Amino acid sequence: DAGITQSPRYKITETGRQVTLMCHQTWSHSYMFWYRQDLGHGLRLIYYSAAADITDKGEVPDGYVVSRSKTENFPLTLESATRSQTSVYFCASSESHPGEQYFGPGTRLTVT
Amino acid sequence: GENVEQHPSTLSVQEGDSAVIKCTYSDSASNYFPWYKQELGKGPQLIIDIRSNVGEKKDQRIAVTLNKTAKHFSLHITETQPEDSAVYFCAAWNTDKLIFGTGTRLQVFP
C-alpha cells in the first residue's frame, strides 16, 4: 500500500541541466497535480492532469514540462534548470475534482 | 484570478487553549475551501473542508466557518495539543484549481 511516491527525494543539479522528477500513485486516481512550495508563497500549482494524455497549466508553468502516458505516473521535467526553480516539489492525486488531494512526501531540488 | 490571503503567519498558544487561523479570498465564484496540515518533512494532509452551501463544519476539535458575503473562512482548533504543532494552509477552489494561502505556523507549548 504505497499510496503516492516521489523520486528522488533530494536532488542537486546545475543551471542549464535537464532534470525529471517522478511521481507514482497506486490508487488509480484520475487527477494528478504538481506544486512547488517556497517560503512566503505557500503551494503554487505548476501543472495538473485530469486523465492520461490530458494536462493543463497551473499558476506557474513556465520552464516546466509534464506528460501523462499512464494513469499512475506524472513526471515533471525542468528542461533547462534555473536557480529560481530551487524549491520543494510536491505531487498530489485526487479521485474527484474538487476533492481531497493526497500529497507525496516531496522532492527537495537545489539548482546551483 | 483568485487570491487567498492567510493570517497570521505564525501563532503560538498554550496547550489547551484555542487557535484561530483566518483566510480571505477574492473571487466570489470560489465554492470549495479545504484546510491542510503539514508536518515537518512531510506533504500536506487534508484535515477538514467546507463547501459554499454550508456555513460551518465540525470534526471533533476542529471546525471551519465560512462567510460567503465577506469572502472569508476560518479554522478553529479547540483544546490544542502539542501534536497540533504544524503549518496549516487554507485554500480556495476556483474554476479548476486550488489556490493556497501562504501558511500559518502553529506552535503549541506544553
CSV table of C-alpha atoms in Angstrom, one decimal:
chain,number,residue,atom,x,y,z
A,1,ASP,CA,0.0,0.0,0.0
A,2,ALA,CA,2.5,2.6,-1.2
A,3,GLY,CA,0.0,5.4,-2.0
A,4,ILE,CA,1.8,8.2,-3.7
A,5,THR,CA,5.6,8.3,-4.0
A,6,GLN,CA,8.1,10.7,-5.4
A,7,SER,CA,11.6,10.2,-6.5
A,8,PRO,CA,14.2,11.3,-6.0
A,9,ARG,CA,13.6,12.8,-2.5
A,10,TYR,CA,16.6,15.1,-2.9
A,11,LYS,CA,18.4,16.4,-6.0
A,12,ILE,CA,21.2,18.8,-6.7
A,13,THR,CA,21.7,19.9,-10.3
A,14,GLU,CA,23.4,22.6,-12.2
A,15,THR,CA,22.0,25.6,-14.0
A,16,GLY,CA,21.0,24.6,-17.6
A,17,ARG,CA,20.7,20.9,-16.9
A,18,GLN,CA,17.5,18.9,-17.6
A,19,VAL,CA,16.1,17.1,-14.6
A,20,THR,CA,13.0,15.0,-14.2
A,21,LEU,CA,11.0,14.5,-11.0
A,22,MET,CA,9.0,11.3,-10.8
A,23,CYS,CA,5.6,10.8,-9.3
A,24,HIS,CA,3.7,7.5,-8.9
A,25,GLN,CA,0.3,6.7,-7.3
A,26,THR,CA,-1.2,3.3,-6.7
A,27,TRP,CA,-4.9,4.4,-6.3
A,28,SER,CA,-5.7,4.9,-10.0
A,29,HIS,CA,-6.8,8.4,-9.2
A,30,SER,CA,-7.8,10.3,-12.3
A,31,TYR,CA,-6.4,13.7,-11.2
A,32,MET,CA,-2.7,14.4,-10.5
A,33,PHE,CA,-1.0,17.7,-9.7
A,34,TRP,CA,2.4,19.2,-9.3
A,35,TYR,CA,3.0,22.0,-6.8
A,36,ARG,CA,6.1,23.9,-5.8
A,37,GLN,CA,6.5,25.2,-2.2
A,38,ASP,CA,8.5,28.3,-1.5
A,39,LEU,CA,8.8,30.4,1.7
A,40,GLY,CA,6.3,33.2,1.6
A,41,HIS,CA,4.3,31.7,-1.3
A,42,GLY,CA,2.7,28.6,0.1
A,43,LEU,CA,1.9,26.0,-2.5
A,44,ARG,CA,1.6,27.0,-6.1
A,45,LEU,CA,0.2,24.8,-8.9
A,46,ILE,CA,2.6,24.1,-11.8
A,47,TYR,CA,0.6,21.6,-13.9
A,48,TYR,CA,-2.3,19.2,-13.4
A,49,SER,CA,-3.8,16.3,-15.3
A,50,ALA,CA,-7.4,15.1,-15.4
A,51,ALA,CA,-6.6,11.8,-17.0
A,52,ALA,CA,-3.9,10.0,-19.1
A,53,ASP,CA,-2.9,12.2,-22.0
A,54,ILE,CA,-4.7,15.3,-20.6
A,55,THR,CA,-2.7,18.0,-19.0
A,56,ASP,CA,-3.2,21.7,-18.3
A,57,LYS,CA,-1.3,24.6,-16.9
A,58,GLY,CA,-1.5,25.9,-13.4
A,59,GLU,CA,-0.3,29.2,-11.9
A,60,VAL,CA,3.4,28.9,-12.6
A,61,PRO,CA,4.0,26.6,-15.6
A,62,ASP,CA,6.9,28.4,-17.3
A,63,GLY,CA,10.1,26.3,-17.5
A,64,TYR,CA,8.3,23.0,-16.8
A,65,VAL,CA,7.0,20.2,-19.0
A,66,VAL,CA,4.7,17.3,-17.9
A,67,SER,CA,3.4,14.2,-19.5
A,68,ARG,CA,1.0,11.5,-18.5
A,69,SER,CA,1.1,8.4,-20.7
A,70,LYS,CA,-0.1,6.2,-17.8
A,71,THR,CA,-2.7,7.0,-15.2
A,72,GLU,CA,-0.3,6.1,-12.3
A,73,ASN,CA,2.6,8.3,-13.4
A,74,PHE,CA,3.0,12.0,-13.8
A,75,PRO,CA,6.6,13.1,-14.3
A,76,LEU,CA,7.7,16.7,-14.2
A,77,THR,CA,10.6,17.9,-16.3
A,78,LEU,CA,12.7,21.0,-15.9
A,79,GLU,CA,14.1,21.4,-19.4
A,80,SER,CA,16.9,23.8,-18.5
A,81,ALA,CA,17.0,24.3,-14.8
A,82,THR,CA,17.4,27.8,-13.3
A,83,ARG,CA,18.3,28.9,-9.7
A,84,SER,CA,14.8,30.3,-9.4
A,85,GLN,CA,13.5,26.7,-9.7
A,86,THR,CA,15.2,25.7,-6.4
A,87,SER,CA,12.2,24.6,-4.3
A,88,VAL,CA,10.4,21.7,-2.7
A,89,TYR,CA,8.1,20.0,-5.3
A,90,PHE,CA,5.0,18.1,-4.3
A,91,CYS,CA,3.0,15.7,-6.4
A,92,ALA,CA,-0.6,15.1,-5.4
A,93,SER,CA,-3.5,13.0,-6.7
A,94,SER,CA,-7.3,13.0,-6.2
A,95,GLU,CA,-10.2,10.9,-7.1
A,96,SER,CA,-12.6,13.8,-7.6
A,97,HIS,CA,-12.3,17.4,-8.6
A,98,PRO,CA,-12.6,19.3,-6.4
A,99,GLY,CA,-11.9,16.8,-3.6
A,100,GLU,CA,-9.3,15.7,-1.2
A,101,GLN,CA,-5.8,15.8,-2.7
A,102,TYR,CA,-3.3,13.3,-1.4
A,103,PHE,CA,0.3,14.6,-1.4
A,104,GLY,CA,3.5,12.8,-1.8
A,105,PRO,CA,6.5,13.3,0.5
A,106,GLY,CA,8.1,15.9,-1.7
A,107,THR,CA,11.3,16.4,-3.6
A,108,ARG,CA,13.8,19.0,-2.5
A,109,LEU,CA,15.5,20.4,-5.6
A,110,THR,CA,18.5,22.6,-5.5
A,111,VAL,CA,19.8,24.3,-8.6
A,112,THR,CA,23.4,25.6,-8.3
B,1,GLY,CA,-7.7,35.2,-10.9
B,2,GLU,CA,-8.3,34.0,-7.3
B,3,ASN,CA,-6.1,35.4,-4.5
B,4,VAL,CA,-6.1,33.9,-1.0
B,5,GLU,CA,-4.6,35.7,2.0
B,6,GLN,CA,-3.9,33.9,5.3
B,7,HIS,CA,-3.3,35.3,8.7
B,8,PRO,CA,-1.4,35.1,11.0
B,9,SER,CA,1.8,33.7,9.6
B,10,THR,CA,2.8,32.4,13.0
B,11,LEU,CA,0.7,31.6,16.0
B,12,SER,CA,1.9,30.4,19.5
B,13,VAL,CA,-0.6,29.1,22.0
B,14,GLN,CA,-0.5,27.3,25.3
B,15,GLU,CA,-1.7,23.7,25.4
B,16,GLY,CA,-5.4,23.6,26.0
B,17,ASP,CA,-6.1,27.0,24.5
B,18,SER,CA,-7.9,27.6,21.2
B,19,ALA,CA,-6.3,28.6,17.9
B,20,VAL,CA,-7.9,30.5,15.1
B,21,ILE,CA,-6.5,31.0,11.6
B,22,LYS,CA,-8.2,33.3,9.1
B,23,CYS,CA,-8.3,33.4,5.3
B,24,THR,CA,-9.9,35.7,2.8
B,25,TYR,CA,-10.5,35.1,-0.9
B,26,SER,CA,-11.1,37.4,-3.8
B,27,ASP,CA,-13.3,35.6,-6.2
B,28,SER,CA,-17.0,35.1,-5.2
B,29,ALA,CA,-17.2,32.1,-7.6
B,30,SER,CA,-14.9,30.0,-5.4
B,31,ASN,CA,-17.0,27.2,-3.9
B,32,TYR,CA,-14.8,24.7,-2.0
B,33,PHE,CA,-12.4,25.6,0.9
B,34,PRO,CA,-10.1,22.9,2.3
B,35,TRP,CA,-7.6,23.2,5.1
B,36,TYR,CA,-4.4,21.2,5.0
B,37,LYS,CA,-1.9,20.4,7.8
B,38,GLN,CA,1.8,20.0,7.0
B,39,GLU,CA,4.1,18.4,9.5
B,40,LEU,CA,7.9,18.9,9.2
B,41,GLY,CA,9.4,17.0,6.3
B,42,LYS,CA,6.0,15.7,5.0
B,43,GLY,CA,3.4,16.5,2.4
B,44,PRO,CA,0.3,18.4,3.4
B,45,GLN,CA,-2.7,16.4,4.6
B,46,LEU,CA,-6.4,17.4,4.4
B,47,ILE,CA,-7.9,18.0,7.9
B,48,ILE,CA,-11.2,19.5,7.1
B,49,ASP,CA,-13.1,21.1,4.2
B,50,ILE,CA,-16.2,23.1,3.6
B,51,ARG,CA,-18.4,23.8,0.5
B,52,SER,CA,-20.1,27.1,-0.2
B,53,ASN,CA,-23.6,25.8,0.6
B,54,VAL,CA,-22.6,25.3,4.2
B,55,GLY,CA,-21.7,27.9,6.9
B,56,GLU,CA,-19.9,25.7,9.4
B,57,LYS,CA,-18.5,22.2,9.7
B,58,LYS,CA,-17.1,20.4,12.8
B,59,ASP,CA,-14.9,17.4,13.3
B,60,GLN,CA,-14.0,16.8,16.9
B,61,ARG,CA,-11.7,19.6,18.0
B,62,ILE,CA,-11.6,21.2,14.6
B,63,ALA,CA,-14.1,23.5,13.0
B,64,VAL,CA,-14.3,25.6,9.9
B,65,THR,CA,-16.6,28.6,9.3
B,66,LEU,CA,-17.4,30.3,6.0
B,67,ASN,CA,-18.8,33.7,5.5
B,68,LYS,CA,-19.6,34.0,1.7
B,69,THR,CA,-20.7,37.6,1.9
B,70,ALA,CA,-17.4,38.8,3.5
B,71,LYS,CA,-15.5,36.2,1.5
B,72,HIS,CA,-13.6,34.8,4.4
B,73,PHE,CA,-13.3,31.5,6.2
B,74,SER,CA,-11.6,30.4,9.4
B,75,LEU,CA,-10.1,27.3,11.0
B,76,HIS,CA,-10.8,26.8,14.7
B,77,ILE,CA,-8.8,24.3,16.8
B,78,THR,CA,-10.0,23.9,20.4
B,79,GLU,CA,-8.2,22.2,23.3
B,80,THR,CA,-4.9,22.4,21.4
B,81,GLN,CA,-2.3,19.7,22.0
B,82,PRO,CA,1.4,19.6,21.2
B,83,GLU,CA,0.8,17.3,18.2
B,84,ASP,CA,-1.3,20.1,16.6
B,85,SER,CA,2.0,22.0,16.1
B,86,ALA,CA,2.5,22.2,12.3
B,87,VAL,CA,2.0,24.5,9.3
B,88,TYR,CA,-1.6,25.0,8.3
B,89,PHE,CA,-2.7,26.0,4.8
B,90,CYS,CA,-6.1,27.2,3.6
B,91,ALA,CA,-7.1,27.0,0.0
B,92,ALA,CA,-9.9,28.1,-2.3
B,93,TRP,CA,-11.2,26.2,-5.3
B,94,ASN,CA,-11.6,28.4,-8.3
B,95,THR,CA,-12.7,27.2,-11.8
B,96,ASP,CA,-10.4,24.1,-11.9
B,97,LYS,CA,-7.6,24.6,-9.4
B,98,LEU,CA,-6.9,25.1,-5.8
B,99,ILE,CA,-5.3,28.4,-4.8
B,100,PHE,CA,-3.4,28.1,-1.4
B,101,GLY,CA,-2.7,30.7,1.2
B,102,THR,CA,0.8,31.3,2.4
B,103,GLY,CA,0.5,29.2,5.5
B,104,THR,CA,0.4,29.6,9.3
B,105,ARG,CA,3.0,28.0,11.6
B,106,LEU,CA,1.2,26.9,14.8
B,107,GLN,CA,3.2,26.2,17.9
B,108,VAL,CA,1.5,24.6,20.9
B,109,PHE,CA,3.6,24.9,24.1
B,110,PRO,CA,3.1,22.3,26.9
